[in-house]
Coordinates of C-alpha atoms and ligand atoms in Angstrom, one line a residue:
X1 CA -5.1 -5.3 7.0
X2 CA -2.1 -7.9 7.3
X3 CA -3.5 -11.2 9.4
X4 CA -0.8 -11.8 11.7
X5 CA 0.5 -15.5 10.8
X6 CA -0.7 -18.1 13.6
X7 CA 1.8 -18.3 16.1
X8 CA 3.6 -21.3 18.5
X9 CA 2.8 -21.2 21.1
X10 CA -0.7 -20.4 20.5
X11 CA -2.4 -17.4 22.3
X12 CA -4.7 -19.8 24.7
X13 CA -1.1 -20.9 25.7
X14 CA 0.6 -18.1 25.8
X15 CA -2.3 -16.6 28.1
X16 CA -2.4 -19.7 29.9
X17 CA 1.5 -19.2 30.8
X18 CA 0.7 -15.7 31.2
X19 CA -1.7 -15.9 34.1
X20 CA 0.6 -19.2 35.7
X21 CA 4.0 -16.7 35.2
X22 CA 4.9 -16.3 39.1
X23 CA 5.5 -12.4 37.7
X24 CA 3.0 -9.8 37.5
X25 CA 2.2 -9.5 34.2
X26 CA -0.4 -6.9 32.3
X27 CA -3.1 -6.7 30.2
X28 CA -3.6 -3.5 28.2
X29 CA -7.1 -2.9 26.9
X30 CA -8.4 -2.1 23.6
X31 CA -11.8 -2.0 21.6
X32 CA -11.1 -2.2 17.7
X33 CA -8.1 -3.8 15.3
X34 CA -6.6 -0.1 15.6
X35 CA -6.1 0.1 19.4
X36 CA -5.2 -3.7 19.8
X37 CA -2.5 -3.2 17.1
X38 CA -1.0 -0.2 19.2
X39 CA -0.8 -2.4 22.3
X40 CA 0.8 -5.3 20.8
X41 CA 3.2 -2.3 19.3
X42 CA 3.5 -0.9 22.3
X43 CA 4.8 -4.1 24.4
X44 CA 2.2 -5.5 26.1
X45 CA 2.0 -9.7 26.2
X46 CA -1.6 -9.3 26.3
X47 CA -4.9 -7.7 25.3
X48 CA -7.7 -6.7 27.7
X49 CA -10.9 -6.8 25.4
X50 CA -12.9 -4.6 27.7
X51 CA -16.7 -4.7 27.1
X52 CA -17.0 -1.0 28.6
X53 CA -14.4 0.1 25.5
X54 CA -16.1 -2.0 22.9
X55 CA -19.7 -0.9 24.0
X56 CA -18.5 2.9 23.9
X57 CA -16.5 2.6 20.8
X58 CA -20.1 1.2 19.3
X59 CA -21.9 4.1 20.6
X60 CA -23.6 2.1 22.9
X61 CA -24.0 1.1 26.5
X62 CA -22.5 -1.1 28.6
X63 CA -25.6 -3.1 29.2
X64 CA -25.1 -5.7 26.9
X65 CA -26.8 -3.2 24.2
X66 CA -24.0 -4.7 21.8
X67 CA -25.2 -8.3 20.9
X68 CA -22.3 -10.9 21.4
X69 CA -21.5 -11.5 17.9
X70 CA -21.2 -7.6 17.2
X71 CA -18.6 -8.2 19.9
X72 CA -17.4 -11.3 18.5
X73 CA -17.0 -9.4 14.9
X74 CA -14.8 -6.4 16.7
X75 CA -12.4 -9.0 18.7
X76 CA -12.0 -10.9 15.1
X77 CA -10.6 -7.8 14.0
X78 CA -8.5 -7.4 16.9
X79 CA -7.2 -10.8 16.9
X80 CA -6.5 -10.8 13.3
X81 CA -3.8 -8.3 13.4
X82 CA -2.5 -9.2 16.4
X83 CA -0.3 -12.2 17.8
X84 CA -0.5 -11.2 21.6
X85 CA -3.5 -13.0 23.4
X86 CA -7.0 -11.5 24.3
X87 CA -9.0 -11.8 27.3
X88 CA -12.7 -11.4 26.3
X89 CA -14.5 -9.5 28.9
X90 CA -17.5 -11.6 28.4
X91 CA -20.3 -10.1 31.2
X92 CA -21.9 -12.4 32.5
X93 CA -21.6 -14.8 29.6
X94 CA -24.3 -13.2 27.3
X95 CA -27.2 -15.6 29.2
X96 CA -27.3 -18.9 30.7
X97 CA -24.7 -21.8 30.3
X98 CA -26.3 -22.3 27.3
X99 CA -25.5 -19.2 25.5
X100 CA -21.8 -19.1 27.5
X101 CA -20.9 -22.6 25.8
X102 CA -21.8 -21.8 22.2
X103 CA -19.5 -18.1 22.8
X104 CA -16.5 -20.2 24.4
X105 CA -16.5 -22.4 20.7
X106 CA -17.0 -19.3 18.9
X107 CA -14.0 -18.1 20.7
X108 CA -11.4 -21.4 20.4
X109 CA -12.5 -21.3 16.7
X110 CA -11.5 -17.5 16.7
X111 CA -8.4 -18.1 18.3
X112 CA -9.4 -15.3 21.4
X113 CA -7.3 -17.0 24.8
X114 CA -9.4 -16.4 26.9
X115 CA -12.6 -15.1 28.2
X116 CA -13.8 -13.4 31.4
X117 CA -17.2 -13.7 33.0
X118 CA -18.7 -11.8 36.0
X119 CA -21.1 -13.4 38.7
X120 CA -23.9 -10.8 37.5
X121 CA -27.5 -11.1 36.0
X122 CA -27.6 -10.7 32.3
X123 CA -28.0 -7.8 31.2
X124 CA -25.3 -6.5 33.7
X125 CA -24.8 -3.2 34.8
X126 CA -21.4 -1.6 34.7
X127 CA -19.6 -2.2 38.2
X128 CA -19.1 1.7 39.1
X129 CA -22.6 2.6 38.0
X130 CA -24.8 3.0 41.1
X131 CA -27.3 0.2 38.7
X132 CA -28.4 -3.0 40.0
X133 CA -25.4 -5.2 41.0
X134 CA -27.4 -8.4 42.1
X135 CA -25.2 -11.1 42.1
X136 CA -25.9 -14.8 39.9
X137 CA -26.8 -17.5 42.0
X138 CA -23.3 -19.3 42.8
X139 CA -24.7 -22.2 41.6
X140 CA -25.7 -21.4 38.9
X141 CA -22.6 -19.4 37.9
X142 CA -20.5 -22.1 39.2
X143 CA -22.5 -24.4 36.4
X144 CA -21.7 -22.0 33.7
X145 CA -18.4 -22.3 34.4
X146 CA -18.6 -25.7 34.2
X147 CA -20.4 -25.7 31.0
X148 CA -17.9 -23.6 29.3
X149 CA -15.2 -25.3 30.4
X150 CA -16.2 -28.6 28.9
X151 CA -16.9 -26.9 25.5
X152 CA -13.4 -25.4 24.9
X153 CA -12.4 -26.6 22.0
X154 CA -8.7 -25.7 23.2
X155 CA -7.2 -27.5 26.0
X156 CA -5.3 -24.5 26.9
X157 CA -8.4 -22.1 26.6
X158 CA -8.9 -20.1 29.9
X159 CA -11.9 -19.2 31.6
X160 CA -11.4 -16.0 34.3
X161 CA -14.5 -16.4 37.0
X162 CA -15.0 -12.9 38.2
X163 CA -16.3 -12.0 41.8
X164 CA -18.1 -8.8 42.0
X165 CA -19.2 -9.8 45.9
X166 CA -17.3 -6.6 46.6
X167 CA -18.9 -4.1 44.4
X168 CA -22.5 -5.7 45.3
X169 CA -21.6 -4.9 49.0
X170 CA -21.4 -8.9 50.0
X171 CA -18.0 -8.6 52.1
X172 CA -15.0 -10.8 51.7
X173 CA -16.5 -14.0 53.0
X174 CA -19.0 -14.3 50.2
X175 CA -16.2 -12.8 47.6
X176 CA -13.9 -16.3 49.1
X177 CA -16.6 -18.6 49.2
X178 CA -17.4 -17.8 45.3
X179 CA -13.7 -17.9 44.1
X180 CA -13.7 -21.5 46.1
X181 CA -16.8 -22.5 43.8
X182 CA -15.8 -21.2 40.6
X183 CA -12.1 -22.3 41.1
X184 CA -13.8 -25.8 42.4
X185 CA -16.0 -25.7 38.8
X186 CA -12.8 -25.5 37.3
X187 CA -11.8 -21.6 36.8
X188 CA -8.3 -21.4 35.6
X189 CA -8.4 -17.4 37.5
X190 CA -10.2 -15.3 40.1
X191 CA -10.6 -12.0 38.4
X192 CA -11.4 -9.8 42.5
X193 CA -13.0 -6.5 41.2
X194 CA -13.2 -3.3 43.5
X195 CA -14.5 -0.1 43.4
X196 CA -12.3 1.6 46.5
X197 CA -9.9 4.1 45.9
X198 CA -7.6 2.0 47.5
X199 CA -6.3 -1.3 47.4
X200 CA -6.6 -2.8 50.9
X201 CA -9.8 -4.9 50.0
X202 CA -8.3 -6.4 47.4
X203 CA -5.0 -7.0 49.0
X204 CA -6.7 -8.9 51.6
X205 CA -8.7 -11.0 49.5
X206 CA -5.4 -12.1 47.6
X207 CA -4.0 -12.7 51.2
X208 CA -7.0 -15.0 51.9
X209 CA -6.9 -16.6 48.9
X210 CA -3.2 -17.3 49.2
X211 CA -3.0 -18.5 45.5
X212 CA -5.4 -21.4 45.0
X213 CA -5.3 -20.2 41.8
X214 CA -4.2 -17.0 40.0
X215 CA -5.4 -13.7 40.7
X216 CA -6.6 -10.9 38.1
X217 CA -6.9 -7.3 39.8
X218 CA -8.6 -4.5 37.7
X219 CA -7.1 -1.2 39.5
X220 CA -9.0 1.4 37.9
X221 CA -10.3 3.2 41.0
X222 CA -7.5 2.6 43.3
X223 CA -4.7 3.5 40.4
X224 CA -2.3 5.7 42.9
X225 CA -1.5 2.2 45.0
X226 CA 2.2 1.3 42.9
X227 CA 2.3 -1.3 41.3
X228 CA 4.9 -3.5 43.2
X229 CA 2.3 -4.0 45.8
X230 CA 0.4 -6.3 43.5
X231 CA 4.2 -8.0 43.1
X232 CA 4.6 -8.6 46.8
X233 CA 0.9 -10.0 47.2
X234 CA 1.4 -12.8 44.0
X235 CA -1.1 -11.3 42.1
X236 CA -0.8 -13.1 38.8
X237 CA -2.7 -10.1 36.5
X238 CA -3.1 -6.6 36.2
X239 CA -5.6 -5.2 33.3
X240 CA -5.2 -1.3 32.6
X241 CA -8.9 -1.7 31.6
X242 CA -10.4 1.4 29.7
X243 CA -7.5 3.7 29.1
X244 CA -7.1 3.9 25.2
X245 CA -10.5 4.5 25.1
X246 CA -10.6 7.2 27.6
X247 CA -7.3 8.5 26.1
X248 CA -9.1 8.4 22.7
X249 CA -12.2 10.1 23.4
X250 CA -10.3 13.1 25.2
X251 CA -8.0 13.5 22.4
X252 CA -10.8 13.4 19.3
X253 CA -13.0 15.7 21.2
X254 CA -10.1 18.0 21.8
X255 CA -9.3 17.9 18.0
X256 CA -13.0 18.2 16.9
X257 CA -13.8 21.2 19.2
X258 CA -10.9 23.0 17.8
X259 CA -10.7 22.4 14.0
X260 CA -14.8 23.7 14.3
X261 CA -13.3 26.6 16.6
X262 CA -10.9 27.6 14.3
X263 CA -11.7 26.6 11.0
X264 CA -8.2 25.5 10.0
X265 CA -6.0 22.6 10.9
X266 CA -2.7 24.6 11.4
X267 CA -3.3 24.6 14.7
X268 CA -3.9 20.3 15.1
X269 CA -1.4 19.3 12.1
X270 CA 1.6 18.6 14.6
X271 CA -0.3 16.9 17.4
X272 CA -1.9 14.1 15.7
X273 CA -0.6 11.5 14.1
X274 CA 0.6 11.3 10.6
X275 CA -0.3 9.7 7.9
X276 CA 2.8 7.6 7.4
X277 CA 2.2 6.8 11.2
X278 CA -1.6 5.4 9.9
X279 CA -0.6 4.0 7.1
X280 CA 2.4 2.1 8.5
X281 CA 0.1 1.1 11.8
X282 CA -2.0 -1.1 9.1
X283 CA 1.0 -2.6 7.3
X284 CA 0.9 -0.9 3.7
X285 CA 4.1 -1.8 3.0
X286 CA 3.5 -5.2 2.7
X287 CA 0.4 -5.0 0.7
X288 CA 3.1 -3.6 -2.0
X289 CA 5.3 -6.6 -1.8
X290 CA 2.3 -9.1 -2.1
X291 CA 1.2 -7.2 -5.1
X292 CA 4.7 -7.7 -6.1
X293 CA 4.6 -11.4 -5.9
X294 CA 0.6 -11.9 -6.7
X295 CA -0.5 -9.2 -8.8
X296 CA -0.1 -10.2 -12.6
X297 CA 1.9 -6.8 -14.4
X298 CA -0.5 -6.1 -16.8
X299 CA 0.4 -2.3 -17.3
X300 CA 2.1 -2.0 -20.7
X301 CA 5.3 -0.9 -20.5
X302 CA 7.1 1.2 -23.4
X303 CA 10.7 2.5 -23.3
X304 CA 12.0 4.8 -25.9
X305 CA 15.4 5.6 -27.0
X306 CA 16.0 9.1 -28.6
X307 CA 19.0 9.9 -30.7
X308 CA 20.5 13.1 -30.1
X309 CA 24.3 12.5 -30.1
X310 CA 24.9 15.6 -33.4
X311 CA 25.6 19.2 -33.2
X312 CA 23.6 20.4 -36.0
X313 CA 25.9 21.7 -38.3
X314 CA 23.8 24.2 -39.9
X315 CA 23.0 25.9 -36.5
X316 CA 26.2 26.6 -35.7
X317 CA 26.5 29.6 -33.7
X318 CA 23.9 28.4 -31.4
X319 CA 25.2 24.8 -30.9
X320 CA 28.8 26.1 -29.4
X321 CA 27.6 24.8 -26.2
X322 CA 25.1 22.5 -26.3
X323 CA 23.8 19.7 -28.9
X324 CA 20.8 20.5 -31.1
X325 CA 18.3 18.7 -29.0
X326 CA 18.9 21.4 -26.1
X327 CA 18.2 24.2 -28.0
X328 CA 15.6 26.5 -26.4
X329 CA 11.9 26.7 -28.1
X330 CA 10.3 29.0 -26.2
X331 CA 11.8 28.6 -22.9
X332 CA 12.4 25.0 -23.2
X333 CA 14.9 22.6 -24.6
X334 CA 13.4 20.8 -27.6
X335 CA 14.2 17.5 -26.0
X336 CA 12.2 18.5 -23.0
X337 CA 9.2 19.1 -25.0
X338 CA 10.2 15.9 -26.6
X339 CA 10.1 14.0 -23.9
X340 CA 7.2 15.4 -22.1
X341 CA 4.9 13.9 -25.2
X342 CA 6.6 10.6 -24.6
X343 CA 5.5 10.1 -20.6
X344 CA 2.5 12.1 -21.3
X345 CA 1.7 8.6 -23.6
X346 CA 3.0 6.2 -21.5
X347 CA 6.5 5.9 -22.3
X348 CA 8.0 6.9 -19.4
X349 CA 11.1 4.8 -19.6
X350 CA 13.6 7.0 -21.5
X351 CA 17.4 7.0 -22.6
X352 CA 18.9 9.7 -24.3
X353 CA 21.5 9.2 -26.3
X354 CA 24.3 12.1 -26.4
X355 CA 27.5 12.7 -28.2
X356 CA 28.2 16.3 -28.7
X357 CA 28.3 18.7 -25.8
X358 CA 26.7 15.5 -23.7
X359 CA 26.9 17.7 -20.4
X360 CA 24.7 20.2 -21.4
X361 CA 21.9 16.9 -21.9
X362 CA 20.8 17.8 -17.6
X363 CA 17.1 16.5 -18.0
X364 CA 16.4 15.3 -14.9
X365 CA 14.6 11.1 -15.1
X366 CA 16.2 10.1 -18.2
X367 CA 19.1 7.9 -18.6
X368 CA 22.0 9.5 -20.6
X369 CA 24.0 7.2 -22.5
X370 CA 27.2 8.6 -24.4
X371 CA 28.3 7.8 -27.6
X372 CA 31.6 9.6 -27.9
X373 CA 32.1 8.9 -31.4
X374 CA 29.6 10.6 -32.4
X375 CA 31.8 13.2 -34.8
X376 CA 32.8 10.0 -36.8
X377 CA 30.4 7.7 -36.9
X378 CA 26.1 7.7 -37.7
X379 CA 23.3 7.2 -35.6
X380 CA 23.3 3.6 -35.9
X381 CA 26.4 3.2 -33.7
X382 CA 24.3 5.8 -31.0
X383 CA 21.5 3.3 -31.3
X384 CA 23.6 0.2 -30.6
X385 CA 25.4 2.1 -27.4
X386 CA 21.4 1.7 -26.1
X387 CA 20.9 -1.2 -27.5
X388 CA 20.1 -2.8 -23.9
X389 CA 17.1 -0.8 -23.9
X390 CA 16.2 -2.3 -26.5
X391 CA 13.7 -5.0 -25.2
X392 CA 10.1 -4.9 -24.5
X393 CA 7.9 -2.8 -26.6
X394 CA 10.6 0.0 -27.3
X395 CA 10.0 3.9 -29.4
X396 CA 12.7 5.3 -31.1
X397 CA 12.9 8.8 -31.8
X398 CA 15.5 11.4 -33.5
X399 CA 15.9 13.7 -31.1
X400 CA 15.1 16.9 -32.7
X401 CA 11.7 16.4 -33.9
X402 CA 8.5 18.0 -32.4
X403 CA 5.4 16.4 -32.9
X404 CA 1.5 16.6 -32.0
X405 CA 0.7 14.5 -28.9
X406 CA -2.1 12.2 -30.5
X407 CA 1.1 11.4 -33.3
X408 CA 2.5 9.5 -30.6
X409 CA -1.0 8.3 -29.6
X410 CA -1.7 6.9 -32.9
X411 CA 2.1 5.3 -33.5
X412 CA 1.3 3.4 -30.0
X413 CA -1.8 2.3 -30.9
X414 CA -0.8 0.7 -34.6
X415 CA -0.3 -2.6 -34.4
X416 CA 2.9 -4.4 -36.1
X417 CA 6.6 -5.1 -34.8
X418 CA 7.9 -2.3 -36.8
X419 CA 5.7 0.9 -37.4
X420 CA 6.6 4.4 -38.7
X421 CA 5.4 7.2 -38.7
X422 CA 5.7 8.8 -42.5
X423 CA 4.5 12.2 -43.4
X424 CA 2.2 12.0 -46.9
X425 CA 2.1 16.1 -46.7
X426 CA 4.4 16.4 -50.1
X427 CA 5.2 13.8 -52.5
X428 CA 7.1 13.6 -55.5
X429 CA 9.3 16.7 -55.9
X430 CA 7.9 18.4 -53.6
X431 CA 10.0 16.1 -50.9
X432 CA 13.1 17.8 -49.5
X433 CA 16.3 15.9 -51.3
X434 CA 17.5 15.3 -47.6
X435 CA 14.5 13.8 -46.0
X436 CA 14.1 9.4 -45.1
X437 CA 12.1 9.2 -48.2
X438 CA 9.6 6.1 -48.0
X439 CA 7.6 4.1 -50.6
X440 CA 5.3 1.9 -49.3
X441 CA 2.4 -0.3 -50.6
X442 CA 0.2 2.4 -51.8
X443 CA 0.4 6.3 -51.4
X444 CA -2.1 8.1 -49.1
X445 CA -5.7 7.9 -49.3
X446 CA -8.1 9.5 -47.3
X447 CA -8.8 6.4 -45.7
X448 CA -5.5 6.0 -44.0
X449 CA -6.2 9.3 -42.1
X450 CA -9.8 8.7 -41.4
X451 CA -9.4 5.3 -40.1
X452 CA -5.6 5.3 -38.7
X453 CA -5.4 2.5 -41.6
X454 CA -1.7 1.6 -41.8
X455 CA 0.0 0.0 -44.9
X456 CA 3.1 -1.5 -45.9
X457 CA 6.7 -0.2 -46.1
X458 CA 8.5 -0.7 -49.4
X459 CA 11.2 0.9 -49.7
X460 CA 13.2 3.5 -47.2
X461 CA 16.2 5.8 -47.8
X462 CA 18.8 6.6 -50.5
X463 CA 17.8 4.3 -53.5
X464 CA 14.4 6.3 -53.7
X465 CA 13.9 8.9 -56.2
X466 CA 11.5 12.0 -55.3
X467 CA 8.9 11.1 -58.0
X468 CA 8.5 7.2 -56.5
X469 CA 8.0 8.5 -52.6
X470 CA 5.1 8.5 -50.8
X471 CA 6.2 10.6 -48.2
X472 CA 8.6 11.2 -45.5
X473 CA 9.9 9.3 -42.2
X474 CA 9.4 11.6 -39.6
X475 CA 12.2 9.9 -37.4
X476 CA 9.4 7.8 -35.1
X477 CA 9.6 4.4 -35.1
X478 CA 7.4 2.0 -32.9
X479 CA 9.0 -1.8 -31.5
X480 CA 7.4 -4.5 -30.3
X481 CA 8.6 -6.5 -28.0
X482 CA 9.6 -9.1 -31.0
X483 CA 10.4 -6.0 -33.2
X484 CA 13.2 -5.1 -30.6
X485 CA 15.0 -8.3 -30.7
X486 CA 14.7 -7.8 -34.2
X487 CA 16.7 -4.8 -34.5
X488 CA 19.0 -5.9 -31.7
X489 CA 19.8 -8.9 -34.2
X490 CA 20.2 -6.6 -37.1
X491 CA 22.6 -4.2 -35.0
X492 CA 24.5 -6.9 -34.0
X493 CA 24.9 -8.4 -37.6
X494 CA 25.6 -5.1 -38.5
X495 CA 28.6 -4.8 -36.2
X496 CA 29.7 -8.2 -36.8
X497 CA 30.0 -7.8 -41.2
X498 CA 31.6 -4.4 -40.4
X499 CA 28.8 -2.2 -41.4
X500 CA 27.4 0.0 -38.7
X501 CA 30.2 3.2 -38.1
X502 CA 28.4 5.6 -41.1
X503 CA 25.1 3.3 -41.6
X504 CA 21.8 5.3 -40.9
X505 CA 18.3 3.9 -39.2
X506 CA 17.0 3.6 -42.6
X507 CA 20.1 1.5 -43.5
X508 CA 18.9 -0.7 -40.6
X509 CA 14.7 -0.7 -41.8
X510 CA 16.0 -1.4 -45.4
X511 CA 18.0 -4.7 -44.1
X512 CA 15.0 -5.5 -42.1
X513 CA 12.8 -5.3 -45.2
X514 CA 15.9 -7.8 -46.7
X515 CA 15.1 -10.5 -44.3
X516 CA 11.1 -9.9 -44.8
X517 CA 10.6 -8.1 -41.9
X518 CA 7.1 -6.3 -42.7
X519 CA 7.1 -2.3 -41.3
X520 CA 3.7 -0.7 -41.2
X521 CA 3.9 3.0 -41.7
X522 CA 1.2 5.4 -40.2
X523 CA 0.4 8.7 -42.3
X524 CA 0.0 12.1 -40.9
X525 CA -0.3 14.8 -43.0
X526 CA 1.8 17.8 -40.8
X527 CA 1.4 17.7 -37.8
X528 CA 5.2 17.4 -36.8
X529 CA 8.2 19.3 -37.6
X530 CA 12.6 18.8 -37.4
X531 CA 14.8 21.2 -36.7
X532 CA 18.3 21.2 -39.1
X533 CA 18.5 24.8 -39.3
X534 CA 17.6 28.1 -38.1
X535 CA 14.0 27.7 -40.3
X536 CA 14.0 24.6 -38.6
X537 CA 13.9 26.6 -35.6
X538 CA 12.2 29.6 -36.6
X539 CA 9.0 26.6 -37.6
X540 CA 9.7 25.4 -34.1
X541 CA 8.7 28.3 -31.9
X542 CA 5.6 29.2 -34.0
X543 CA 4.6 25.3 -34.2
X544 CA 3.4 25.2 -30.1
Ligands
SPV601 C1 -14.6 -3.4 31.4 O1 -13.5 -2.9 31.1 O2 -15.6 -3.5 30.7 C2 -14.7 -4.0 32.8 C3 -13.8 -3.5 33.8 O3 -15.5 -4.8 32.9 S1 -14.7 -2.3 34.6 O4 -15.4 -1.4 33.7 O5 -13.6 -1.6 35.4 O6 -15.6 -2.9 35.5
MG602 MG1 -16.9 -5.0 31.5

């Protein structure tokens, strides 16, 4: 629910102008925040808060079966997403002048302009039920009046005295000589009520009255009389009393009997509102932008950046038209697969860096950077051409290995500014001469891979020899936020001293080493696989 923000001139004032207007002006009714929000939408300057609507929308009578604060709850809804102004229809005041006092503060401190209240004998009886009608002693009612209008809280608070002397049978002369009491005990309105089919009753009493103070007509019975006869007799008022309700209980019972007829809702779908329509009615939208402004961000966010500017040399017939990252594994590009582990994890931010055949990169949701010196230069410089990505906790990926989801899961989860993921499978000579060859702070134990225990980086790269290798970077590499800056620094200083066109990521991770940077490397034993060749491949389709 969005509260509507107070306005100026308040709603007792804007009712107050309302009913002292020399136009006709009308008052639409409604029973809940939902209908009250479709008659502010709809144009109305005010809101008829019939007690007939509430009563029915509660399931309940209109006897006053309803206690006043259940109605008092509903018109705090109402008022709260609305800035037009309500008239209460308050019965006969919910007791004596007693109980009409305390509800006329409970309605200034609720912000509800006004309230009507009928010269009737708590609890009332509807006015075209064929109940009892007696009429309060005038009097009496002329003292609640009184009452409440020494308790308003709000100077500009209005109290509507209505005369039922015409539905109780009473003729005009009594309906006059009450509106001259209650407008005496100082009424701001005459609310005449009728129950003719046409309007001649009440058009004499406004005649009568000639305007001692404004009049409120309720033409619910005599509805075919138009509406610029009210204009010509100075009535101040109209209230359309009951007709969302009635309009609403038509239209669910149509719905109901039908979806239980037909057991479907093809046949409803395009005659009742949609969603958009509810959800807009109750202001989603600017739930989102408060959660903008007020809701701390606390999801993590990861970005990656995948390097997949080369051809593959050694797969050259299939890489005519298209970089080794598109090639198709079982129906897929590799870099599809790719980057379906990466959001799958969480990392849904990703840029792809091409160089080679860069138009036949068409994922869809990734950002395509180009390095177009790809054919002379190494993966460093296709790093640095992302290197704005580079912020925030950031994964960076070759972009033709395959890997085991929970790989990813457990490079995320490692903590460190800079952690690898290194593959323990071979040491020694078993390593392929070609592969990032890593040493770090002690070979793998079976307690790295039983308790994701991380250790040290060493050494990375070309100065290793098979026989001092732990294992093999896989061509995964975890940032933090701080590692990230790091390695923008590094790319930077690379650039600056001249030494980025051929140098390789494990050129970079070996200079961070140099400044005492600390990577953590994660083993796996398997669980991944690259593709350089048409093995490569071959390992590829049988590794999903
Ligand atoms: C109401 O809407 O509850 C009224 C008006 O009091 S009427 O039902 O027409 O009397
Ligand atoms: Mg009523």
């Amino acid at each position: 629910m969005t509260d509507k923000t107070p306005v100026s001139p308040s709603k007792m004032k804007r009712f107050r102008d309302l009913l002292t207007s020399p136009g006709l002006s009308f008052l639409m009714e409604a029973h809940n925040g939902m209908s009250a929000l479709i008659v502010e939408d709809a144009g109305f300057e005010g809101i008829w808060a019939s007690g007939l609507s509430i009563s029915t929308a509660l399931g309940v009578r209109d006897r006053n079966e309803a206690s006043w604060t259940q109605v008092l709850e509903v018109l705090e809804f109402m008022s709260d997403v609305t800035s037009i102004p309500i008239l209460l229809d308050g019965d006969t005041g919910y007791g004596d002048f007693n109980n009409f006092r305390r509800l006329v503060r409970k309605l200034c401190q609720r912000s509800i302009a006004a309230v009507c209240i009928e010269d009737k004998i708590f609890p009332k009886t509807n006015s075209f039920l064929d109940g009892d009608q007696t009429l309060a002693n005038i009097d009496e009612f002329a003292g609640k009046i009184k009452a409440g209008k020494d308790s308003q809280t709000d100077p500009d608070f209005s109290i509507v005295a209505r005369l039922e002397a015409l539905i109780a049978g009473r003729g005009m002369d009594e309906a006059l000589r009450r509106a001259e009491a209650y407008h005496a005990a100082g009424a701001d309105a005459v609310l005449i009520h009728s129950r003719k089919s046409g309007a001649e009753e009440i058009l004499h009493f406004a005649k009568e009255w000639a305007n001692r103070c404004p009049v409120v007509i309720v033409p619910t019975m005599y509805y075919r009389t138009p509406t610029d006869r009210y204009r010509e007799a100075g009535i101040s008022t109209v209230i359309w009393a009951n007709h969302n309700l009635r309009a609403s209980l038509s239209a669910m019972r149509e719905v109901s009997l039908k979806i239980r007829r037909e057991e479907s809702l093809v046949g409803i779908e395009d005659h009742v509102a949609n969603l958009s329509d509810v959800f807009d009615l109750t202001g989603n939208s600017e739930l989102a932008e408060a959660e903008k402004r007020y809701l701390p961000d606390t999801r993590r966010r990861i970005g990656a950046v995948v390097l997949a500017a080369s051809r593959g040399s050694q797969l050259a017939d299939l890489t005519v038209d298209r970089p080794k990252c598109m090639l198709d594994v079982r129906g897929e590009p590799i870099l599809r697969r790719l980057v379906r582990s990466l959001r799958g994890s969480g990392v849904d931010d990703v840029t792809v860096v091409c160089g080679y055949r860069h138009e036949a990169m068409t994922l869809p949701d990734v950002r395509k950077v180009v390095n177009d010196a790809y054919a002379s230069t190494g993966e460093l410089v296709s790093l640095s051409r992302a290197a704005d990505r580079l912020v925030g906790e950031c994964v960076v990926s070759y972009g033709d290995i395959l890997f085991r989801d929970h790989v990813l899961d457990l490079l995320l989860n490692t903590k460190g500014d800079v952690v690898l993921v290194c593959d323990a499978a071979k040491q020694g000579p078993a390593l392929k001469p070609n592969a990032d060859l890593v040493r770090c702070a002690s070979p793998c134990t079976a307690d790295h891979l039983v308790h994701d225990q991380p250790v040290e980086l060493e050494r990375i790269g070309g100065g290793l020899t098979q026989d001092e290798a732990h294992g093999e970077w896989v061509g995964l590499v975890r940032l933090s936020a701080r590692g990230s800056e790091l390695v923008r620094a590094e790319l930077a200083a690379m650039k600056e001293a001249g030494e980025m066109d051929h140098a390789t990521m494990p050129d970079l991770l070996s200079r961070l080493l140099a400044r005492g940077v600390r990577p953590q490397v994660v083993y796996i034993i398997g669980l991944w696989l690259d593709v350089n060749d048409v093995f490569g491949l071959a390992r590829a389709r049988n590794f999903l």
